[in-house]
């Protein structure tokens, strides 16, 4: 009985934090007010202030966590709806995603290795440019730390939207396909939200780049670990 | 009635995730269960095994709450806060640098290949 009320409390807390902070985000619309960031921050502060352990929080949290798997499966639906866009640009789209995944994973792993970070951290950095739920599963399977992977994914996302627009202009990446691909392949869902500000075409390409990067990334991540840690 | 529809669609989508988990264990596939489920769902739709409307509203609803679903796992960072102290802060520099390289490489590749195809088609 007590476990049940604990579970209910933390589920309610997470929902309440998310919905309230989402209202604030909708009102002001600054990227750093995204509820994934602010709600996580508030809950972490709450746990630190009350001294409640993460394990206790997860008695409720795990029920929300279980919805991640079916949500990733659902990503197949927008991709299916955009299949014509992919088929019309099959070479640029697939090549862009492949090059993006290879660049992201190889530079991440090589730099972290060069600066002597632990194996555990490197395996959590590796999937940083793929969408959070998949990145967590990938890092867990390889022996990394899913929660750290989630934070690294967030850092990649914010890099993409804060520095991305100026960087893309500097590189003269100005076509819809270039902008959408650049944002989606490096900054996943957060980048896709930014791509929407450019236009519907950029957003569609970005969302395609995000879902296919997750697929390519989960295939290639074990290969990179094998190459770099042989 | 609408809620019932969402529940049914959710169960159907969840079934694909469970199927992904099952296949992963049975055949030792080195992919996340959710990605196997994703590939199965995409294949099923492409093969027209069932119409899009069977899953569309349920999937759209689930995806609109996606950021909520990864909050509990992200909160787990509480156990690793020390990672970002001292040398760990440099990891953030690496992440930023690698993310920008990823953006440049993928964006440039797609733009270059798209323009090349356009030109070739223009000549024909």
Short mmCIF file of C-alpha atoms in Angstrom, two decimals:
data_model
loop_
_atom_site.label_atom_id
_atom_site.label_comp_id
_atom_site.label_asym_id
_atom_site.label_seq_id
_atom_site.Cartn_x
_atom_site.Cartn_y
_atom_site.Cartn_z
CA UNK A 1 0.00 0.00 0.00
CA UNK A 2 2.75 2.38 0.96
CA UNK A 3 4.73 1.67 -2.22
CA UNK A 4 1.61 2.45 -4.18
CA UNK A 5 1.16 5.89 -2.61
CA UNK A 6 4.89 6.63 -3.05
CA UNK A 7 4.59 5.66 -6.71
CA UNK A 8 1.49 7.79 -7.12
CA UNK A 9 3.18 10.77 -5.46
CA UNK A 10 6.21 10.76 -7.76
CA UNK A 11 4.14 10.16 -10.88
CA UNK A 12 1.93 13.12 -9.91
CA UNK A 13 4.99 15.25 -9.10
CA UNK A 14 6.57 14.53 -12.50
CA UNK A 15 3.34 15.22 -14.38
CA UNK A 16 2.68 18.42 -12.43
CA UNK A 17 6.24 19.71 -12.97
CA UNK A 18 6.04 18.92 -16.68
CA UNK A 19 2.63 20.49 -17.32
CA UNK A 20 3.24 23.63 -15.28
CA UNK A 21 6.67 24.26 -16.81
CA UNK A 22 5.29 23.47 -20.24
CA UNK A 23 2.77 26.29 -19.77
CA UNK A 24 5.63 28.66 -18.97
CA UNK A 25 7.52 27.45 -22.04
CA UNK A 26 4.49 27.96 -24.28
CA UNK A 27 4.10 31.49 -22.91
CA UNK A 28 7.71 32.69 -23.27
CA UNK A 29 9.11 30.23 -25.79
CA UNK A 30 12.80 30.49 -24.88
CA UNK A 31 14.64 27.22 -25.67
CA UNK A 32 16.21 27.06 -22.22
CA UNK A 33 12.69 26.92 -20.76
CA UNK A 34 11.95 23.59 -22.51
CA UNK A 35 10.14 21.43 -19.94
CA UNK A 36 12.49 18.46 -20.47
CA UNK A 37 15.23 20.70 -19.08
CA UNK A 38 13.33 22.73 -16.46
CA UNK A 39 11.20 19.87 -15.06
CA UNK A 40 14.30 17.66 -14.72
CA UNK A 41 16.09 20.51 -12.95
CA UNK A 42 13.22 21.15 -10.52
CA UNK A 43 12.84 17.46 -9.67
CA UNK A 44 16.61 17.10 -9.11
CA UNK A 45 16.50 20.14 -6.80
CA UNK A 46 13.49 18.68 -4.97
CA UNK A 47 15.26 15.36 -4.40
CA UNK A 48 18.47 17.08 -3.26
CA UNK A 49 16.57 19.38 -0.90
CA UNK A 50 14.49 16.60 0.69
CA UNK A 51 17.24 13.98 0.65
CA UNK A 52 14.97 11.49 -1.13
CA UNK A 53 17.02 8.94 -3.10
CA UNK A 54 16.75 8.44 -6.85
CA UNK A 55 15.68 4.83 -6.26
CA UNK A 56 12.73 6.02 -4.21
CA UNK A 57 11.79 8.54 -6.90
CA UNK A 58 11.94 5.78 -9.51
CA UNK A 59 9.28 3.71 -7.69
CA UNK A 60 6.95 6.13 -9.45
CA UNK A 61 9.31 7.30 -12.18
CA UNK A 62 9.70 3.88 -13.77
CA UNK A 63 6.03 3.88 -14.78
CA UNK A 64 6.58 6.97 -16.89
CA UNK A 65 9.89 5.59 -18.11
CA UNK A 66 8.09 2.56 -19.55
CA UNK A 67 6.30 4.74 -22.08
CA UNK A 68 9.59 5.56 -23.84
CA UNK A 69 9.69 2.31 -25.81
CA UNK A 70 6.24 2.68 -27.42
CA UNK A 71 6.97 6.40 -28.04
CA UNK A 72 10.06 5.44 -30.09
CA UNK A 73 7.93 2.91 -32.02
CA UNK A 74 5.52 5.80 -32.73
CA UNK A 75 8.29 7.73 -34.50
CA UNK A 76 7.71 5.31 -37.40
CA UNK A 77 4.39 7.04 -38.11
CA UNK A 78 5.71 10.56 -39.00
CA UNK A 79 8.55 8.93 -40.95
CA UNK A 80 6.03 6.83 -42.88
CA UNK A 81 4.00 9.94 -43.66
CA UNK A 82 7.14 11.60 -45.05
CA UNK A 83 8.26 8.60 -47.10
CA UNK A 84 7.72 10.49 -50.34
CA UNK A 85 10.09 13.25 -49.24
CA UNK A 86 12.73 10.61 -48.46
CA UNK A 87 12.21 8.75 -51.73
CA UNK A 88 12.41 11.98 -53.75
CA UNK A 89 15.76 12.85 -52.14
CA UNK A 90 17.00 9.39 -51.32
CA UNK A 91 20.73 9.94 -52.01
CA UNK A 92 21.18 13.34 -50.30
CA UNK A 93 19.09 12.27 -47.30
CA UNK A 94 20.69 8.88 -46.67
CA UNK A 95 24.22 10.14 -47.38
CA UNK A 96 23.75 13.15 -45.09
CA UNK A 97 22.52 10.98 -42.23
CA UNK A 98 25.27 8.41 -42.70
CA UNK A 99 28.01 11.08 -42.79
CA UNK A 100 26.43 12.82 -39.78
CA UNK A 101 26.26 9.67 -37.63
CA UNK A 102 29.82 8.66 -38.55
CA UNK A 103 31.19 12.17 -37.87
CA UNK A 104 29.32 12.56 -34.58
CA UNK A 105 30.27 9.19 -33.18
CA UNK A 106 33.88 9.09 -34.36
CA UNK A 107 34.78 12.63 -33.24
CA UNK A 108 32.96 12.19 -29.91
CA UNK A 109 34.69 8.93 -29.09
CA UNK A 110 38.12 10.02 -30.43
CA UNK A 111 38.18 13.35 -28.56
CA UNK A 112 36.92 11.86 -25.30
CA UNK A 113 39.54 9.14 -25.63
CA UNK A 114 42.31 11.62 -26.49
CA UNK A 115 41.59 13.56 -23.30
CA UNK A 116 41.62 10.38 -21.29
CA UNK A 117 38.03 10.22 -20.13
CA UNK A 118 36.85 6.96 -18.60
CA UNK A 119 35.42 4.17 -20.69
CA UNK A 120 32.08 4.61 -18.91
CA UNK A 121 31.89 8.29 -19.91
CA UNK A 122 32.93 7.65 -23.51
CA UNK A 123 30.15 5.07 -23.90
CA UNK A 124 27.70 7.68 -22.60
CA UNK A 125 29.00 10.42 -24.95
CA UNK A 126 28.83 8.21 -28.04
CA UNK A 127 25.08 8.46 -28.84
CA UNK A 128 24.79 12.23 -28.08
CA UNK A 129 23.35 13.19 -31.48
CA UNK A 130 20.53 10.66 -31.47
CA UNK A 131 17.16 11.23 -29.89
CA UNK A 132 17.13 10.83 -26.07
CA UNK A 133 15.13 7.60 -25.63
CA UNK A 134 17.20 5.74 -28.22
CA UNK A 135 20.48 7.26 -26.98
CA UNK A 136 19.72 5.99 -23.49
CA UNK A 137 19.02 2.48 -24.70
CA UNK A 138 22.12 2.47 -26.92
CA UNK A 139 24.44 3.62 -24.15
CA UNK A 140 22.94 1.15 -21.70
CA UNK A 141 23.47 -1.73 -24.09
CA UNK A 142 27.09 -0.76 -24.64
CA UNK A 143 27.74 -0.42 -20.90
CA UNK A 144 27.45 3.38 -20.52
CA UNK A 145 25.21 5.37 -18.16
CA UNK A 146 21.77 6.17 -19.63
CA UNK A 147 21.10 9.24 -17.44
CA UNK A 148 24.41 10.79 -18.43
CA UNK A 149 23.69 9.95 -22.07
CA UNK A 150 20.39 11.84 -21.70
CA UNK A 151 22.18 14.92 -20.37
CA UNK A 152 24.80 14.78 -23.14
CA UNK A 153 22.01 14.53 -25.73
CA UNK A 154 20.53 17.68 -24.20
CA UNK A 155 23.88 19.49 -24.43
CA UNK A 156 24.16 18.48 -28.10
CA UNK A 157 20.61 19.71 -28.68
CA UNK A 158 21.24 23.11 -27.12
CA UNK A 159 24.52 23.48 -28.99
CA UNK A 160 22.60 22.85 -32.18
CA UNK A 161 19.98 25.50 -31.61
CA UNK A 162 22.12 28.17 -29.93
CA UNK A 163 25.21 28.05 -32.19
CA UNK A 164 23.61 26.26 -35.15
CA UNK A 165 21.92 29.08 -37.08
CA UNK A 166 25.06 31.29 -37.18
CA UNK A 167 27.27 28.30 -37.91
CA UNK A 168 25.08 27.17 -40.82
CA UNK A 169 25.18 30.69 -42.30
CA UNK A 170 28.97 30.76 -41.93
CA UNK A 171 29.25 27.49 -43.86
CA UNK A 172 26.75 28.74 -46.46
CA UNK A 173 24.40 25.89 -45.74
CA UNK A 174 21.25 27.68 -46.80
CA UNK A 175 19.05 25.20 -48.68
CA UNK A 176 16.07 23.63 -46.90
CA UNK A 177 17.62 20.18 -47.17
CA UNK A 178 20.99 21.35 -45.82
CA UNK A 179 19.54 23.24 -42.86
CA UNK A 180 17.01 20.52 -41.96
CA UNK A 181 19.61 17.78 -42.21
CA UNK A 182 22.25 19.73 -40.23
CA UNK A 183 19.84 20.47 -37.37
CA UNK A 184 18.14 17.06 -37.26
CA UNK A 185 21.28 14.95 -37.55
CA UNK A 186 23.20 16.86 -34.86
CA UNK A 187 20.52 18.20 -32.51
CA UNK A 188 17.70 15.58 -32.91
CA UNK A 189 14.28 16.67 -31.48
CA UNK A 190 15.47 20.03 -30.15
CA UNK A 191 17.02 20.80 -33.55
CA UNK A 192 13.79 19.76 -35.26
CA UNK A 193 11.86 22.26 -33.14
CA UNK A 194 14.30 24.93 -34.33
CA UNK A 195 13.97 23.77 -37.95
CA UNK A 196 10.25 24.50 -37.70
CA UNK A 197 11.13 28.20 -37.35
CA UNK A 198 12.81 28.09 -40.79
CA UNK A 199 9.81 26.48 -42.48
CA UNK A 200 7.80 23.28 -42.97
CA UNK A 201 10.26 21.79 -45.46
CA UNK A 202 13.24 22.24 -43.14
CA UNK A 203 11.18 20.74 -40.31
CA UNK A 204 10.18 17.65 -42.31
CA UNK A 205 13.77 17.00 -43.41
CA UNK A 206 14.94 17.52 -39.84
CA UNK A 207 12.38 15.09 -38.44
CA UNK A 208 13.36 12.50 -41.05
CA UNK A 209 17.03 13.09 -40.17
CA UNK A 210 16.23 12.66 -36.48
CA UNK A 211 14.44 9.31 -36.83
CA UNK A 212 16.83 7.84 -39.37
CA UNK A 213 19.87 8.99 -37.34
CA UNK A 214 18.43 6.99 -34.44
CA UNK A 215 18.19 3.92 -36.67
CA UNK A 216 21.65 4.32 -38.27
CA UNK A 217 23.12 5.28 -34.89
CA UNK A 218 21.88 2.17 -33.14
CA UNK A 219 23.34 0.02 -35.91
CA UNK A 220 26.69 1.84 -35.98
CA UNK A 221 27.31 2.52 -32.27
CA UNK A 222 28.49 -1.05 -31.50
CA UNK A 223 30.73 -0.90 -34.58
CA UNK A 224 32.46 2.27 -33.32
CA UNK A 225 32.96 0.78 -29.88
CA UNK A 226 34.48 -2.27 -31.51
CA UNK A 227 36.82 -0.17 -33.71
CA UNK A 228 38.01 2.17 -30.93
CA UNK A 229 38.29 -0.34 -28.11
CA UNK A 230 39.65 -3.35 -29.90
CA UNK B 1 -15.27 6.72 -27.12
CA UNK B 2 -12.25 8.73 -28.15
CA UNK B 3 -10.37 7.61 -25.04
CA UNK B 4 -11.15 3.99 -25.83
CA UNK B 5 -9.69 4.51 -29.30
CA UNK B 6 -6.47 5.91 -27.84
CA UNK B 7 -6.21 3.03 -25.38
CA UNK B 8 -6.67 0.45 -28.14
CA UNK B 9 -4.12 2.17 -30.39
CA UNK B 10 -1.70 2.46 -27.49
CA UNK B 11 -1.99 -1.28 -26.75
CA UNK B 12 -1.43 -2.01 -30.44
CA UNK B 13 1.71 0.20 -30.54
CA UNK B 14 2.93 -1.28 -27.26
CA UNK B 15 2.56 -4.70 -28.89
CA UNK B 16 5.15 -3.70 -31.50
CA UNK B 17 7.54 -2.67 -28.72
CA UNK B 18 7.03 -6.03 -26.96
CA UNK B 19 7.55 -7.82 -30.27
CA UNK B 20 10.82 -5.88 -30.62
CA UNK B 21 11.85 -7.02 -27.14
CA UNK B 22 10.96 -10.60 -27.94
CA UNK B 23 12.89 -10.60 -31.23
CA UNK B 24 15.88 -8.99 -29.54
CA UNK B 25 16.03 -11.78 -26.98
CA UNK B 26 15.22 -14.64 -29.35
CA UNK B 27 17.68 -13.68 -32.08
CA UNK B 28 20.24 -11.77 -30.00
CA UNK B 29 19.85 -8.66 -32.17
CA UNK B 30 22.29 -5.94 -31.00
CA UNK B 31 19.71 -3.15 -31.46
CA UNK B 32 17.50 -1.41 -28.88
CA UNK B 33 14.11 -3.15 -28.59
CA UNK B 34 12.36 0.14 -29.39
CA UNK B 35 14.27 0.51 -32.68
CA UNK B 36 13.36 -3.06 -33.67
CA UNK B 37 9.73 -2.16 -32.88
CA UNK B 38 10.10 1.04 -34.92
CA UNK B 39 11.43 -0.92 -37.93
CA UNK B 40 8.62 -3.49 -37.60
CA UNK B 41 6.01 -0.71 -37.44
CA UNK B 42 7.48 1.06 -40.46
CA UNK B 43 7.60 -2.21 -42.43
CA UNK B 44 4.04 -3.13 -41.48
CA UNK B 45 2.78 0.28 -42.67
CA UNK B 46 4.81 0.08 -45.89
CA UNK B 47 3.46 -3.41 -46.61
CA UNK B 48 -0.04 -2.02 -45.90
CA UNK B 49 -0.74 -4.75 -43.35
CA UNK B 50 -3.07 -2.23 -41.68
CA UNK B 51 -4.08 1.34 -42.53
CA UNK B 52 -2.30 4.37 -41.05
CA UNK B 53 -5.45 5.43 -39.15
CA UNK B 54 -5.10 2.28 -36.97
CA UNK B 55 -2.16 3.89 -35.19
CA UNK B 56 -2.05 7.54 -36.23
CA UNK B 57 -3.91 9.33 -33.43
CA UNK B 58 -2.40 7.14 -30.70
CA UNK B 59 1.11 7.72 -32.02
CA UNK B 60 0.59 11.46 -32.37
CA UNK B 61 -0.63 11.67 -28.77
CA UNK B 62 2.31 9.62 -27.46
CA UNK B 63 4.83 11.72 -29.39
CA UNK B 64 3.39 14.98 -28.14
CA UNK B 65 4.35 13.88 -24.60
CA UNK B 66 7.76 12.45 -25.52
CA UNK B 67 9.76 14.98 -23.43
CA UNK B 68 7.72 14.01 -20.34
CA UNK B 69 8.64 10.35 -20.75
CA UNK B 70 12.37 10.87 -20.54
CA UNK B 71 12.33 13.07 -17.43
CA UNK B 72 12.59 10.17 -14.91
CA UNK B 73 15.67 8.71 -16.63
CA UNK B 74 17.29 12.15 -16.97
CA UNK B 75 16.72 12.86 -13.28
CA UNK B 76 19.14 9.95 -12.74
CA UNK B 77 21.94 12.43 -13.46
CA UNK B 78 21.57 13.28 -9.74
CA UNK B 79 23.80 10.27 -9.03
CA UNK B 80 26.54 11.56 -11.35
CA UNK B 81 26.66 15.29 -10.63
CA UNK B 82 30.36 15.02 -9.69
CA UNK B 83 31.05 14.02 -13.33
CA UNK B 84 30.71 17.67 -14.35
CA UNK B 85 33.13 19.00 -11.76
CA UNK B 86 36.77 19.76 -12.63
CA UNK B 87 37.99 17.97 -15.72
CA UNK B 88 34.46 16.79 -16.50
CA UNK B 89 33.53 20.33 -17.55
CA UNK B 90 35.87 19.88 -20.50
CA UNK B 91 33.64 17.07 -21.70
CA UNK B 92 31.05 19.76 -22.47
CA UNK B 93 33.56 21.48 -24.80
CA UNK B 94 34.10 18.17 -26.59
CA UNK B 95 30.33 17.69 -26.92
CA UNK B 96 29.86 21.16 -28.41
CA UNK B 97 32.74 20.74 -30.85
CA UNK B 98 31.64 17.29 -31.98
CA UNK B 99 28.01 18.43 -32.38
CA UNK B 100 29.06 21.33 -34.65
CA UNK B 101 31.22 18.98 -36.75
CA UNK B 102 28.22 16.65 -37.09
CA UNK B 103 26.02 19.53 -38.21
CA UNK B 104 28.56 20.76 -40.76
CA UNK B 105 29.24 17.29 -42.20
CA UNK B 106 25.62 16.19 -42.54
CA UNK B 107 24.23 19.54 -43.68
CA UNK B 108 26.96 20.13 -46.22
CA UNK B 109 26.76 16.56 -47.63
CA UNK B 110 23.00 16.74 -48.15
CA UNK B 111 23.11 20.23 -49.65
CA UNK B 112 25.98 19.34 -52.00
CA UNK B 113 24.35 16.11 -53.23
CA UNK B 114 20.91 17.72 -53.62
CA UNK B 115 22.34 20.56 -55.74
CA UNK B 116 24.38 18.13 -57.79
CA UNK B 117 21.29 16.04 -58.61
CA UNK B 118 19.35 19.20 -59.46
CA UNK B 119 22.06 20.31 -61.90
CA UNK B 120 22.26 16.90 -63.54
CA UNK B 121 18.51 16.79 -63.96
CA UNK B 122 18.64 20.32 -65.37
CA UNK B 123 21.13 19.29 -68.08
CA UNK B 124 19.08 16.33 -69.27
#
